[in-house]
Short mmCIF file of C-alpha atoms in Angstrom, two decimals:
data_model
loop_
_atom_site.label_atom_id
_atom_site.label_comp_id
_atom_site.label_asym_id
_atom_site.label_seq_id
_atom_site.Cartn_x
_atom_site.Cartn_y
_atom_site.Cartn_z
CA UNK A 418 33.60 -69.07 145.13
CA UNK A 419 34.99 -66.38 146.28
CA UNK A 420 36.61 -64.77 143.18
CA UNK A 421 34.81 -63.46 140.37
CA UNK A 422 35.97 -62.10 136.34
CA UNK A 423 35.98 -58.61 136.52
CA UNK A 424 36.34 -58.89 132.29
CA UNK A 425 33.33 -61.23 132.26
CA UNK A 426 31.27 -59.21 133.95
CA UNK A 427 32.12 -55.75 132.95
CA UNK A 428 30.69 -57.30 129.75
CA UNK A 429 28.02 -59.52 130.25
CA UNK A 430 25.65 -56.47 128.62
CA UNK A 431 27.03 -57.27 125.38
CA UNK A 432 27.26 -60.93 125.06
CA UNK A 433 23.57 -61.01 127.01
CA UNK A 434 22.51 -58.53 123.97
CA UNK A 435 24.63 -61.31 121.55
CA UNK A 436 22.79 -64.17 122.77
CA UNK A 437 19.23 -62.71 123.45
CA UNK A 438 18.95 -60.35 120.47
CA UNK A 439 15.13 -61.37 120.32
CA UNK A 440 14.48 -60.07 123.60
CA UNK A 441 16.46 -57.39 123.52
CA UNK A 442 14.96 -56.08 120.20
CA UNK A 443 11.24 -56.37 122.14
CA UNK A 444 12.77 -54.27 125.04
CA UNK A 445 14.03 -52.00 122.19
CA UNK A 446 10.36 -52.29 120.35
CA UNK A 447 8.43 -51.13 123.58
CA UNK A 448 10.84 -48.66 124.87
CA UNK A 449 10.47 -46.98 121.44
CA UNK A 450 6.72 -46.92 121.36
CA UNK A 451 6.52 -45.94 125.01
CA UNK A 452 9.12 -43.32 124.99
CA UNK A 453 7.07 -41.98 121.99
CA UNK A 454 3.76 -42.22 123.70
CA UNK A 455 5.08 -40.21 126.41
CA UNK A 456 6.57 -37.61 124.51
CA UNK A 457 3.18 -37.26 122.67
CA UNK A 458 1.61 -36.51 125.77
CA UNK A 459 4.18 -34.32 126.61
CA UNK A 460 3.80 -31.81 123.70
CA UNK A 461 0.14 -31.68 123.43
CA UNK A 462 0.15 -31.37 127.27
CA UNK A 463 3.33 -29.09 127.54
CA UNK A 464 4.10 -27.87 124.06
CA UNK A 465 3.99 -23.97 124.90
CA UNK A 466 5.72 -24.55 128.29
CA UNK A 467 8.25 -26.93 126.43
CA UNK A 468 8.59 -24.09 123.87
CA UNK A 469 9.01 -21.47 126.05
CA UNK A 470 12.00 -23.06 128.23
CA UNK A 471 14.14 -23.78 125.17
CA UNK A 472 13.89 -20.57 124.06
CA UNK A 473 15.01 -19.54 127.61
CA UNK A 474 17.81 -21.95 127.73
CA UNK A 475 18.81 -21.11 124.41
CA UNK A 476 18.61 -17.03 124.47
CA UNK A 477 18.98 -15.90 127.91
CA UNK A 478 21.40 -17.52 130.31
CA UNK A 479 19.66 -15.87 133.59
CA UNK A 480 18.64 -18.40 136.01
CA UNK A 481 15.45 -16.61 137.34
CA UNK A 482 14.39 -16.69 133.29
CA UNK A 483 15.15 -20.19 133.19
CA UNK A 484 13.70 -20.61 136.14
CA UNK A 485 10.41 -18.98 135.68
CA UNK A 486 10.10 -21.07 132.29
CA UNK A 487 10.45 -24.12 134.50
CA UNK A 488 7.52 -23.49 137.03
CA UNK A 489 4.57 -25.16 135.05
CA UNK A 490 6.42 -27.95 134.36
CA UNK A 491 6.54 -29.72 137.35
CA UNK A 492 3.74 -32.14 136.92
CA UNK A 493 6.38 -33.46 133.42
CA UNK A 494 9.37 -33.45 135.54
CA UNK A 495 7.71 -35.52 138.00
CA UNK A 496 5.43 -37.33 135.60
CA UNK A 497 9.18 -38.28 134.18
CA UNK A 498 10.88 -39.69 137.48
CA UNK A 499 7.79 -42.04 137.92
CA UNK A 500 7.80 -42.99 134.50
CA UNK A 501 11.82 -43.87 134.52
CA UNK A 502 11.07 -45.32 137.93
CA UNK A 503 8.44 -47.56 136.31
CA UNK A 504 10.71 -48.35 133.16
CA UNK A 505 13.80 -49.03 135.22
CA UNK A 506 12.13 -51.24 137.68
CA UNK A 507 11.00 -53.60 134.46
CA UNK A 508 14.50 -53.40 132.61
CA UNK A 509 16.55 -54.20 136.00
CA UNK A 510 14.15 -57.38 136.90
CA UNK A 511 14.72 -58.30 133.16
CA UNK A 512 18.17 -58.43 133.19
CA UNK A 513 18.25 -60.28 136.48
CA UNK A 514 15.82 -62.67 134.90
CA UNK A 515 18.25 -63.41 131.99
CA UNK A 516 21.30 -63.86 134.14
CA UNK A 517 19.78 -65.67 137.10
CA UNK A 518 16.41 -67.62 135.50
CA UNK A 519 17.95 -68.25 132.03
CA UNK A 520 15.31 -70.49 131.61
CA UNK A 521 12.60 -68.25 132.75
CA UNK A 522 12.39 -66.69 129.17
CA UNK A 523 8.71 -66.22 128.00
CA UNK A 524 7.26 -62.69 127.35
CA UNK A 525 11.13 -61.68 126.22
CA UNK A 526 11.92 -61.96 130.42
CA UNK A 527 9.46 -58.86 130.79
CA UNK A 528 7.06 -59.26 133.47
CA UNK A 529 5.02 -56.87 135.90
CA UNK A 530 4.73 -58.34 139.24
CA UNK A 531 6.15 -58.46 142.11
CA UNK A 532 9.86 -58.87 141.37
CA UNK A 533 9.41 -55.33 139.50
CA UNK A 534 7.71 -53.88 142.45
CA UNK A 535 10.99 -54.75 145.04
CA UNK A 536 12.99 -53.43 142.45
CA UNK A 537 11.23 -49.82 142.64
CA UNK A 538 11.51 -50.11 145.98
CA UNK A 539 15.05 -50.37 145.98
CA UNK A 540 15.77 -47.91 143.62
CA UNK A 541 13.78 -45.88 146.05
CA UNK A 542 15.62 -46.74 149.10
CA UNK A 543 19.01 -46.21 147.22
CA UNK A 544 18.12 -42.67 146.20
CA UNK A 545 17.38 -41.93 149.85
CA UNK A 546 20.28 -43.65 151.67
CA UNK A 547 22.47 -42.05 148.99
CA UNK A 548 20.87 -38.56 149.16
CA UNK A 549 20.47 -38.91 153.09
CA UNK A 550 24.62 -39.46 153.10
CA UNK A 551 25.27 -36.23 150.32
CA UNK A 552 22.74 -33.92 151.87
CA UNK A 553 24.87 -35.07 155.67
CA UNK A 554 28.47 -34.79 153.75
CA UNK A 555 27.33 -31.69 152.39
CA UNK A 556 26.73 -30.11 155.93
CA UNK A 557 30.14 -31.74 157.30
CA UNK A 558 32.14 -29.92 154.05
CA UNK A 559 30.00 -26.70 155.25
CA UNK A 560 30.97 -27.13 158.50
CA UNK A 561 34.81 -27.49 157.99
CA UNK A 562 35.40 -25.13 155.55
CA UNK A 563 33.67 -22.82 158.04
CA UNK A 564 35.99 -23.66 160.68
CA UNK A 565 39.14 -23.91 158.55
CA UNK A 566 38.60 -20.13 157.33
CA UNK A 567 37.84 -19.15 161.13
CA UNK A 568 40.91 -20.70 162.29
CA UNK A 569 43.32 -20.33 159.34
CA UNK A 570 41.67 -17.68 157.23
CA UNK A 571 40.09 -18.28 153.69
CA UNK A 572 42.95 -20.30 152.33
CA UNK A 573 42.36 -22.90 154.73
CA UNK A 574 39.08 -23.14 154.80
CA UNK A 575 39.02 -23.45 150.78
CA UNK A 576 41.27 -26.32 151.35
CA UNK A 577 39.24 -28.11 153.95
CA UNK A 578 36.79 -27.28 152.06
CA UNK A 579 38.15 -29.24 148.72
CA UNK A 580 39.39 -32.18 150.89
CA UNK A 581 36.19 -32.84 152.21
CA UNK A 582 34.49 -32.38 148.91
CA UNK A 583 36.63 -35.23 147.46
CA UNK A 584 36.29 -37.19 151.11
CA UNK A 585 32.39 -36.71 150.13
CA UNK A 586 32.30 -37.75 147.05
CA UNK A 587 35.26 -40.92 147.67
CA UNK A 588 32.47 -41.88 150.27
CA UNK A 589 29.49 -42.04 147.90
CA UNK A 590 31.22 -43.96 145.58
CA UNK A 591 32.20 -46.05 148.15
CA UNK A 592 28.46 -46.71 149.53
CA UNK A 593 27.29 -47.53 145.97
CA UNK A 594 29.42 -50.18 144.87
CA UNK A 595 28.93 -51.48 148.55
CA UNK A 596 25.29 -51.59 148.06
CA UNK A 597 25.97 -52.88 144.26
CA UNK A 598 24.15 -56.30 145.18
CA UNK A 599 20.97 -55.03 146.60
CA UNK A 600 18.83 -55.33 143.60
CA UNK A 601 20.14 -58.49 142.49
CA UNK A 602 19.81 -59.59 146.02
CA UNK A 603 16.00 -58.36 146.08
CA UNK A 604 15.50 -60.51 142.75
CA UNK A 605 17.23 -63.91 143.77
CA UNK A 606 16.22 -64.12 147.35
CA UNK A 607 12.73 -61.38 147.26
CA UNK A 608 13.86 -59.74 150.69
CA UNK A 609 15.40 -56.16 149.94
CA UNK A 610 18.27 -56.45 152.59
CA UNK A 611 21.12 -53.89 152.66
CA UNK A 612 23.50 -55.44 155.11
CA UNK A 613 23.83 -58.47 152.93
CA UNK A 614 24.70 -56.36 150.21
CA UNK A 615 27.29 -54.59 152.33
CA UNK A 616 28.64 -58.16 153.62
CA UNK A 617 28.52 -59.69 150.49
CA UNK A 618 31.02 -56.71 148.59
CA UNK A 619 33.66 -56.70 151.91
CA UNK A 620 37.17 -56.75 150.94
CA UNK A 621 36.03 -56.16 146.89
CA UNK A 622 35.58 -52.65 146.43
CA UNK A 623 38.57 -52.01 143.87
CA UNK A 624 37.64 -54.86 141.81
CA UNK A 625 34.11 -54.36 141.78
CA UNK A 626 34.85 -50.33 141.13
CA UNK A 627 37.12 -50.95 138.27
CA UNK A 628 34.48 -53.68 136.74
CA UNK A 629 31.81 -51.05 137.28
CA UNK A 630 34.06 -48.66 135.51
CA UNK A 631 35.02 -50.26 132.47
CA UNK A 632 31.10 -51.15 132.22
CA UNK A 633 29.71 -47.14 132.26
CA UNK A 634 32.62 -46.04 129.86
CA UNK A 635 31.53 -48.74 127.24
CA UNK A 636 28.01 -47.41 128.38
CA UNK A 637 28.98 -43.78 127.61
CA UNK A 638 30.95 -45.22 124.32
CA UNK A 639 27.77 -46.92 123.26
CA UNK A 640 25.95 -43.71 123.71
CA UNK A 641 27.79 -41.41 122.00
CA UNK A 642 27.93 -43.71 119.00
CA UNK A 643 24.42 -44.36 118.56
CA UNK A 644 24.06 -40.52 119.47
CA UNK A 645 26.04 -40.06 116.34
CA UNK A 646 23.93 -42.60 114.70
CA UNK A 647 20.45 -41.02 115.63
CA UNK A 648 21.97 -37.86 114.10
CA UNK A 649 23.04 -38.65 111.06
CA UNK A 650 20.00 -40.69 110.26
CA UNK A 651 17.94 -37.65 111.18
CA UNK A 652 19.44 -35.27 109.18
CA UNK A 653 19.69 -37.58 105.85
CA UNK A 654 15.96 -38.55 106.66
CA UNK A 655 15.05 -34.57 106.56
CA UNK A 656 17.36 -33.38 103.66
CA UNK A 657 15.77 -36.71 101.74
CA UNK A 658 12.09 -35.52 102.84
CA UNK A 659 13.23 -32.00 100.43
CA UNK A 660 14.14 -30.48 103.99
CA UNK A 661 17.28 -29.08 103.15
CA UNK A 662 20.36 -27.71 105.50
CA UNK A 663 18.03 -25.75 107.38
CA UNK A 664 15.91 -28.61 108.39
CA UNK A 665 18.57 -30.96 108.84
CA UNK A 666 19.78 -28.18 111.61
CA UNK A 667 17.10 -28.81 113.36
CA UNK A 668 16.95 -32.21 113.62
CA UNK A 669 20.23 -31.30 115.92
CA UNK A 670 18.55 -28.96 118.54
CA UNK A 671 17.11 -31.76 120.68
CA UNK A 672 14.12 -32.85 121.78
CA UNK A 673 10.74 -31.91 119.45
CA UNK A 674 8.63 -29.24 121.11
CA UNK A 675 6.27 -29.75 118.89
CA UNK A 676 3.59 -32.25 117.27
CA UNK A 677 4.48 -31.28 113.78
CA UNK A 678 8.71 -32.25 114.83
CA UNK A 679 7.70 -35.04 116.97
CA UNK A 680 5.54 -36.71 113.98
CA UNK A 681 8.34 -35.96 111.28
CA UNK A 682 10.09 -38.91 109.64
CA UNK A 683 13.59 -37.61 111.40
CA UNK A 684 11.35 -37.28 114.92
CA UNK A 685 10.07 -41.22 114.24
CA UNK A 686 13.19 -42.31 113.53
CA UNK A 687 14.34 -40.89 116.80
CA UNK A 688 12.38 -42.39 119.00
CA UNK A 689 13.33 -45.71 117.68
CA UNK A 690 16.82 -45.33 118.04
CA UNK A 691 16.25 -43.69 120.80
CA UNK A 692 14.81 -47.15 122.57
CA UNK A 693 17.10 -49.23 121.08
CA UNK A 694 20.06 -46.45 122.85
CA UNK A 695 18.22 -46.74 126.26
CA UNK A 696 17.75 -50.51 126.03
CA UNK A 697 21.57 -51.12 125.26
CA UNK A 698 23.04 -48.65 127.57
CA UNK A 699 20.75 -49.98 130.34
CA UNK A 700 22.06 -53.69 129.33
CA UNK A 701 25.46 -52.35 129.99
CA UNK A 702 25.20 -50.52 132.83
CA UNK A 703 22.78 -53.28 134.95
CA UNK A 704 24.12 -56.61 133.46
CA UNK A 705 27.73 -56.99 135.93
CA UNK A 706 25.82 -56.73 138.94
CA UNK A 707 23.76 -59.63 138.86
CA UNK A 708 26.67 -61.71 136.65
CA UNK A 709 29.67 -61.25 140.12
CA UNK A 710 26.30 -61.89 141.80
CA UNK A 711 26.17 -65.55 140.07
CA UNK A 712 29.92 -65.99 139.88
CA UNK A 713 30.01 -65.43 144.13
CA UNK A 714 27.52 -67.94 144.46
CA UNK A 715 29.33 -70.65 142.72
CA UNK A 716 26.63 -70.29 139.73
CA UNK A 717 27.54 -70.60 135.78
CA UNK A 718 26.35 -67.57 134.40
CA UNK A 719 27.12 -69.44 131.00
CA UNK A 720 24.14 -70.77 131.11
CA UNK A 721 22.12 -67.12 130.80
CA UNK A 722 23.90 -66.83 127.47
CA UNK A 723 23.36 -70.06 125.40
#
């Protein structure tokens, strides 16, 4: 099959959430517990530094002050990157499993095995490829800007730099779309193959780009709606517990930086809803690629949503 339904693919995440509510609920519960546990460790270990960083960002816009406040947080940032890599790998494999192996639903489609390890390797590889392309592109943009400035003055240098910057952005988007099947191929064939993704997406860039763009916009809308819900629920919870408007305002500041804030009613509610938000957004963004892949392979993706 040479064609796919862009609409079906863009809405695949919503269909998965509708048809597999039990699995999605399990994912959200696990993510909420994990996020809450990670937050406890982070606040217990780096609470003072997080408070100092928050004060620096809110009170002094000087980059040097902010960087100084961040200097002791590199273990937290590194740990957060590893956490995101692991959770994304598990969710990516689970979404691929829902669509490509719908009958393999034991454990709410969640595993910790070779499929998840390959997803982690794919994420690292794609990051290195995109970062490498970005680095080379930035060097070229700088060179063109310098050459243009030397030949035709500052105006030409700025113009060439701007055009080169737009070309770099377009190139990164192109590369991302053409390599968008790497994750699904790694899951389905158990091989990490950049060339196979490049070949499968040949001649389909604009249709794929439109599908991914629609899915991204929908994910942003869902994120904002759930964010409003989180703020509303935590605000009502804080006021119901007698905190008044001042406490309600504190719930809108952002992430908790003390254990007291974390274990408050609003903090717990926020953690639970944040787990649901991360799962739904991930599902909407991750589901289109395996859905399109399955359609191009001639598989009946409707089997995944029954």
